[in-house]
C-alpha cells in the first residue's frame, strides 16, 4: 500500500521513500551520523522494528502498522505524540511485513 510522497494508492496516502531506500541512503551518504551509518552497514533494515503510517481517506483514519515489538501502550502513545496522530482517529495494526529479528535495547520485555 505504499506510495511516493503525496501520492495516493486507492484511498490511502503514505510517505516515501520506503524503509529500504532510507536504509540504503544511511549506508552510503557520508553526511549521515557515523554511528547510524555503522548500524545500517552492520544490519539489514528488516532486522529492526519499524512502523508505517497510512492515512485512509475513505475512513478519515490514520492506520499505524507496526512491528509487534513496538505495540506496548507507551510506545504507541509516543508514536502518536511524535507524529501528531489523533488517538480517536488512529487504528493500530500489526502486519507480517513489519516483523523484525532484532530487539533494540530498551524494548526488551
Short mmCIF file of N, CA and C in Angstrom, two decimals, residues 8-104:
data_model
loop_
_atom_site.label_atom_id
_atom_site.label_comp_id
_atom_site.label_asym_id
_atom_site.label_seq_id
_atom_site.Cartn_x
_atom_site.Cartn_y
_atom_site.Cartn_z
N UNK A 8 -1.53 8.99 -3.65
CA UNK A 8 -2.47 8.08 -3.00
C UNK A 8 -2.52 6.76 -3.75
N UNK A 9 -2.65 5.68 -3.01
CA UNK A 9 -2.90 4.36 -3.56
C UNK A 9 -4.29 4.01 -3.07
N UNK A 10 -5.19 3.77 -3.99
CA UNK A 10 -6.60 3.62 -3.65
C UNK A 10 -7.01 4.88 -2.91
N UNK A 11 -7.52 4.73 -1.69
CA UNK A 11 -7.90 5.91 -0.92
C UNK A 11 -6.92 6.17 0.21
N UNK A 12 -5.69 5.65 0.08
CA UNK A 12 -4.71 5.79 1.15
C UNK A 12 -3.53 6.64 0.72
N UNK A 13 -2.97 7.33 1.68
CA UNK A 13 -1.83 8.20 1.44
C UNK A 13 -0.74 7.83 2.44
N UNK A 14 0.49 7.72 1.95
CA UNK A 14 1.62 7.44 2.82
C UNK A 14 2.81 8.25 2.33
N UNK A 15 3.90 8.17 3.05
CA UNK A 15 5.09 8.94 2.73
C UNK A 15 6.16 8.04 2.13
N UNK A 16 6.86 8.52 1.16
CA UNK A 16 8.02 7.82 0.62
C UNK A 16 9.23 8.67 0.91
N UNK A 17 10.40 8.21 0.90
CA UNK A 17 10.82 6.89 0.47
C UNK A 17 10.51 5.82 1.51
N UNK A 18 10.66 4.58 1.09
CA UNK A 18 10.40 3.47 1.99
C UNK A 18 11.58 3.17 2.89
N UNK A 19 11.40 2.17 3.73
CA UNK A 19 12.46 1.77 4.67
C UNK A 19 13.73 1.34 3.93
N UNK A 20 13.59 0.58 2.87
CA UNK A 20 14.75 0.10 2.12
C UNK A 20 15.57 1.26 1.56
N UNK A 21 14.90 2.22 0.94
CA UNK A 21 15.61 3.37 0.35
C UNK A 21 16.30 4.19 1.44
N UNK A 22 15.63 4.36 2.57
CA UNK A 22 16.22 5.13 3.67
C UNK A 22 17.45 4.41 4.20
N UNK A 23 17.36 3.10 4.40
CA UNK A 23 18.49 2.32 4.92
C UNK A 23 19.67 2.41 3.96
N UNK A 24 19.41 2.30 2.66
CA UNK A 24 20.46 2.40 1.65
C UNK A 24 21.13 3.77 1.71
N UNK A 25 20.34 4.82 1.86
CA UNK A 25 20.88 6.18 1.99
C UNK A 25 21.77 6.28 3.22
N UNK A 26 21.30 5.76 4.35
CA UNK A 26 22.09 5.82 5.59
C UNK A 26 23.42 5.10 5.43
N UNK A 27 23.45 4.03 4.65
CA UNK A 27 24.69 3.27 4.44
C UNK A 27 25.70 4.04 3.60
N UNK A 28 25.23 4.80 2.65
CA UNK A 28 26.12 5.38 1.64
C UNK A 28 26.46 6.85 1.83
N UNK A 29 25.57 7.63 2.40
CA UNK A 29 25.78 9.07 2.45
C UNK A 29 26.71 9.44 3.60
N UNK A 30 27.80 10.10 3.28
CA UNK A 30 28.81 10.45 4.28
C UNK A 30 28.36 11.56 5.24
N UNK A 31 27.23 12.21 4.95
CA UNK A 31 26.74 13.24 5.87
C UNK A 31 25.90 12.64 7.00
N UNK A 32 25.57 11.35 6.90
CA UNK A 32 24.80 10.65 7.93
C UNK A 32 25.71 10.42 9.14
N UNK A 33 25.14 10.57 10.34
CA UNK A 33 25.89 10.34 11.58
C UNK A 33 26.66 9.02 11.49
N UNK A 34 27.95 9.02 11.83
CA UNK A 34 28.76 7.81 11.71
C UNK A 34 28.21 6.61 12.48
N UNK A 35 27.63 6.83 13.65
CA UNK A 35 27.07 5.72 14.43
C UNK A 35 25.89 5.10 13.69
N UNK A 36 25.04 5.94 13.10
CA UNK A 36 23.90 5.44 12.33
C UNK A 36 24.37 4.69 11.09
N UNK A 37 25.39 5.23 10.42
CA UNK A 37 25.95 4.54 9.25
C UNK A 37 26.49 3.17 9.63
N UNK A 38 27.14 3.07 10.78
CA UNK A 38 27.70 1.80 11.23
C UNK A 38 26.60 0.77 11.48
N UNK A 39 25.50 1.20 12.09
CA UNK A 39 24.37 0.30 12.32
C UNK A 39 23.77 -0.15 10.99
N UNK A 40 23.58 0.80 10.07
CA UNK A 40 23.00 0.47 8.77
C UNK A 40 23.88 -0.48 7.98
N UNK A 41 25.18 -0.37 8.15
CA UNK A 41 26.09 -1.27 7.44
C UNK A 41 26.17 -2.65 8.10
N UNK A 42 25.94 -2.73 9.40
CA UNK A 42 26.07 -3.99 10.12
C UNK A 42 24.79 -4.84 10.06
N UNK A 43 23.65 -4.21 9.78
CA UNK A 43 22.36 -4.90 9.81
C UNK A 43 21.58 -4.60 8.55
N UNK A 44 20.60 -5.45 8.28
CA UNK A 44 19.62 -5.18 7.22
C UNK A 44 18.46 -4.40 7.83
N UNK A 45 17.75 -3.63 7.03
CA UNK A 45 16.66 -2.82 7.57
C UNK A 45 15.57 -3.68 8.18
N UNK A 46 15.38 -4.90 7.65
CA UNK A 46 14.34 -5.79 8.17
C UNK A 46 14.65 -6.32 9.57
N UNK A 47 15.89 -6.17 10.02
CA UNK A 47 16.28 -6.67 11.33
C UNK A 47 15.67 -5.85 12.47
N UNK A 48 15.35 -4.60 12.23
CA UNK A 48 14.92 -3.68 13.28
C UNK A 48 13.42 -3.44 13.26
N UNK A 49 12.82 -3.28 14.43
CA UNK A 49 11.38 -2.95 14.48
C UNK A 49 11.12 -1.64 13.74
N UNK A 50 10.05 -1.60 13.00
CA UNK A 50 9.70 -0.40 12.25
C UNK A 50 8.19 -0.30 12.14
N UNK A 51 7.77 0.85 11.68
CA UNK A 51 6.34 1.09 11.51
C UNK A 51 6.13 1.94 10.28
N UNK A 52 4.89 2.05 9.88
CA UNK A 52 4.49 2.93 8.77
C UNK A 52 3.13 3.47 9.11
N UNK A 53 2.93 4.72 8.77
CA UNK A 53 1.63 5.36 8.99
C UNK A 53 1.01 5.61 7.63
N UNK A 54 -0.24 5.22 7.49
CA UNK A 54 -1.01 5.41 6.27
C UNK A 54 -2.27 6.16 6.64
N UNK A 55 -2.64 7.14 5.82
CA UNK A 55 -3.92 7.82 6.04
C UNK A 55 -4.94 7.28 5.07
N UNK A 56 -6.03 6.75 5.60
CA UNK A 56 -7.12 6.18 4.79
C UNK A 56 -8.19 7.27 4.63
N UNK A 57 -8.21 7.90 3.45
CA UNK A 57 -9.17 8.98 3.18
C UNK A 57 -10.62 8.52 3.35
N UNK A 58 -10.92 7.33 2.85
CA UNK A 58 -12.31 6.87 2.85
C UNK A 58 -12.85 6.68 4.27
N UNK A 59 -11.98 6.42 5.23
CA UNK A 59 -12.42 6.23 6.61
C UNK A 59 -12.02 7.38 7.53
N UNK A 60 -11.32 8.40 6.96
CA UNK A 60 -10.82 9.52 7.75
C UNK A 60 -10.07 8.99 8.98
N UNK A 61 -9.08 8.11 8.69
CA UNK A 61 -8.42 7.37 9.74
C UNK A 61 -6.94 7.16 9.42
N UNK A 62 -6.10 7.37 10.42
CA UNK A 62 -4.69 7.02 10.31
C UNK A 62 -4.54 5.56 10.73
N UNK A 63 -3.80 4.80 9.95
CA UNK A 63 -3.52 3.40 10.29
C UNK A 63 -2.02 3.31 10.55
N UNK A 64 -1.67 2.91 11.75
CA UNK A 64 -0.29 2.76 12.15
C UNK A 64 0.02 1.27 12.12
N UNK A 65 0.79 0.84 11.12
CA UNK A 65 1.22 -0.55 11.01
C UNK A 65 2.55 -0.64 11.74
N UNK A 66 2.68 -1.57 12.69
CA UNK A 66 3.90 -1.62 13.48
C UNK A 66 4.30 -3.05 13.80
N UNK A 67 5.58 -3.23 13.98
CA UNK A 67 6.13 -4.47 14.48
C UNK A 67 5.53 -4.72 15.86
N UNK A 68 5.24 -5.96 16.17
CA UNK A 68 4.66 -6.27 17.49
C UNK A 68 5.55 -5.82 18.64
N UNK A 69 6.84 -5.73 18.41
CA UNK A 69 7.77 -5.26 19.45
C UNK A 69 7.53 -3.80 19.81
N UNK A 70 6.82 -3.08 18.95
CA UNK A 70 6.53 -1.67 19.21
C UNK A 70 5.11 -1.46 19.72
N UNK A 71 4.40 -2.54 20.00
CA UNK A 71 2.98 -2.45 20.34
C UNK A 71 2.69 -2.16 21.82
N UNK A 72 3.70 -1.93 22.62
CA UNK A 72 3.46 -1.58 24.02
C UNK A 72 2.70 -0.25 24.06
N UNK A 73 1.73 -0.11 24.96
CA UNK A 73 0.93 1.12 25.00
C UNK A 73 1.77 2.40 25.09
N UNK A 74 2.85 2.38 25.87
CA UNK A 74 3.68 3.59 25.98
C UNK A 74 4.40 3.91 24.68
N UNK A 75 4.77 2.88 23.90
CA UNK A 75 5.43 3.13 22.62
C UNK A 75 4.41 3.65 21.59
N UNK A 76 3.21 3.10 21.58
CA UNK A 76 2.17 3.60 20.68
C UNK A 76 1.85 5.05 21.02
N UNK A 77 1.72 5.36 22.30
CA UNK A 77 1.44 6.74 22.72
C UNK A 77 2.56 7.67 22.26
N UNK A 78 3.78 7.20 22.36
CA UNK A 78 4.93 8.01 21.93
C UNK A 78 4.88 8.29 20.43
N UNK A 79 4.54 7.26 19.63
CA UNK A 79 4.43 7.46 18.18
C UNK A 79 3.28 8.40 17.84
N UNK A 80 2.16 8.24 18.53
CA UNK A 80 1.01 9.13 18.28
C UNK A 80 1.38 10.58 18.59
N UNK A 81 2.13 10.78 19.65
CA UNK A 81 2.56 12.14 20.01
C UNK A 81 3.57 12.66 18.99
N UNK A 82 4.58 11.86 18.68
CA UNK A 82 5.64 12.27 17.75
C UNK A 82 5.08 12.67 16.38
N UNK A 83 4.08 11.91 15.90
CA UNK A 83 3.54 12.16 14.56
C UNK A 83 2.20 12.89 14.59
N UNK A 84 1.81 13.40 15.77
CA UNK A 84 0.59 14.19 15.92
C UNK A 84 -0.64 13.44 15.41
N UNK A 85 -0.74 12.17 15.78
CA UNK A 85 -1.88 11.34 15.37
C UNK A 85 -2.98 11.45 16.42
N UNK A 86 -4.18 11.87 16.01
CA UNK A 86 -5.29 11.93 16.98
C UNK A 86 -5.71 10.52 17.39
N UNK A 87 -5.68 10.25 18.67
CA UNK A 87 -5.96 8.91 19.18
C UNK A 87 -7.31 8.38 18.70
N UNK A 88 -8.32 9.25 18.64
CA UNK A 88 -9.66 8.82 18.24
C UNK A 88 -9.78 8.56 16.73
N UNK A 89 -8.76 8.96 15.96
CA UNK A 89 -8.76 8.72 14.51
C UNK A 89 -7.54 7.91 14.08
N UNK A 90 -7.07 7.05 14.99
CA UNK A 90 -5.89 6.23 14.69
C UNK A 90 -6.18 4.78 15.04
N UNK A 91 -5.89 3.92 14.08
CA UNK A 91 -6.03 2.48 14.26
C UNK A 91 -4.62 1.87 14.24
N UNK A 92 -4.33 0.98 15.16
CA UNK A 92 -3.01 0.35 15.25
C UNK A 92 -3.15 -1.11 14.85
N UNK A 93 -2.29 -1.53 13.90
CA UNK A 93 -2.34 -2.90 13.40
C UNK A 93 -0.93 -3.47 13.30
N UNK A 94 -0.82 -4.77 13.54
CA UNK A 94 0.44 -5.43 13.22
C UNK A 94 0.33 -5.91 11.78
N UNK A 95 1.47 -6.17 11.18
CA UNK A 95 1.49 -6.59 9.79
C UNK A 95 2.70 -7.51 9.60
N UNK A 96 2.54 -8.57 8.83
CA UNK A 96 3.64 -9.50 8.60
C UNK A 96 4.87 -8.81 8.01
N UNK A 97 4.65 -7.76 7.25
CA UNK A 97 5.77 -7.02 6.64
C UNK A 97 6.66 -6.37 7.69
N UNK A 98 6.13 -6.11 8.86
CA UNK A 98 6.87 -5.38 9.89
C UNK A 98 7.32 -6.28 11.04
N UNK A 99 7.76 -7.50 10.74
CA UNK A 99 8.33 -8.37 11.75
C UNK A 99 9.84 -8.28 11.68
N UNK A 100 10.48 -8.09 12.84
CA UNK A 100 11.91 -7.91 12.87
C UNK A 100 12.60 -9.02 13.65
N UNK A 101 13.91 -9.12 13.47
CA UNK A 101 14.69 -10.12 14.19
C UNK A 101 15.34 -9.52 15.43
N UNK A 102 15.74 -8.28 15.39
CA UNK A 102 16.45 -7.63 16.49
C UNK A 102 15.48 -6.99 17.48
N UNK A 103 15.94 -6.86 18.72
CA UNK A 103 15.19 -6.12 19.73
C UNK A 103 16.16 -5.08 20.31
N UNK A 104 16.02 -3.83 19.91
CA UNK A 104 16.92 -2.79 20.41
C UNK A 104 16.84 -2.65 21.93
#
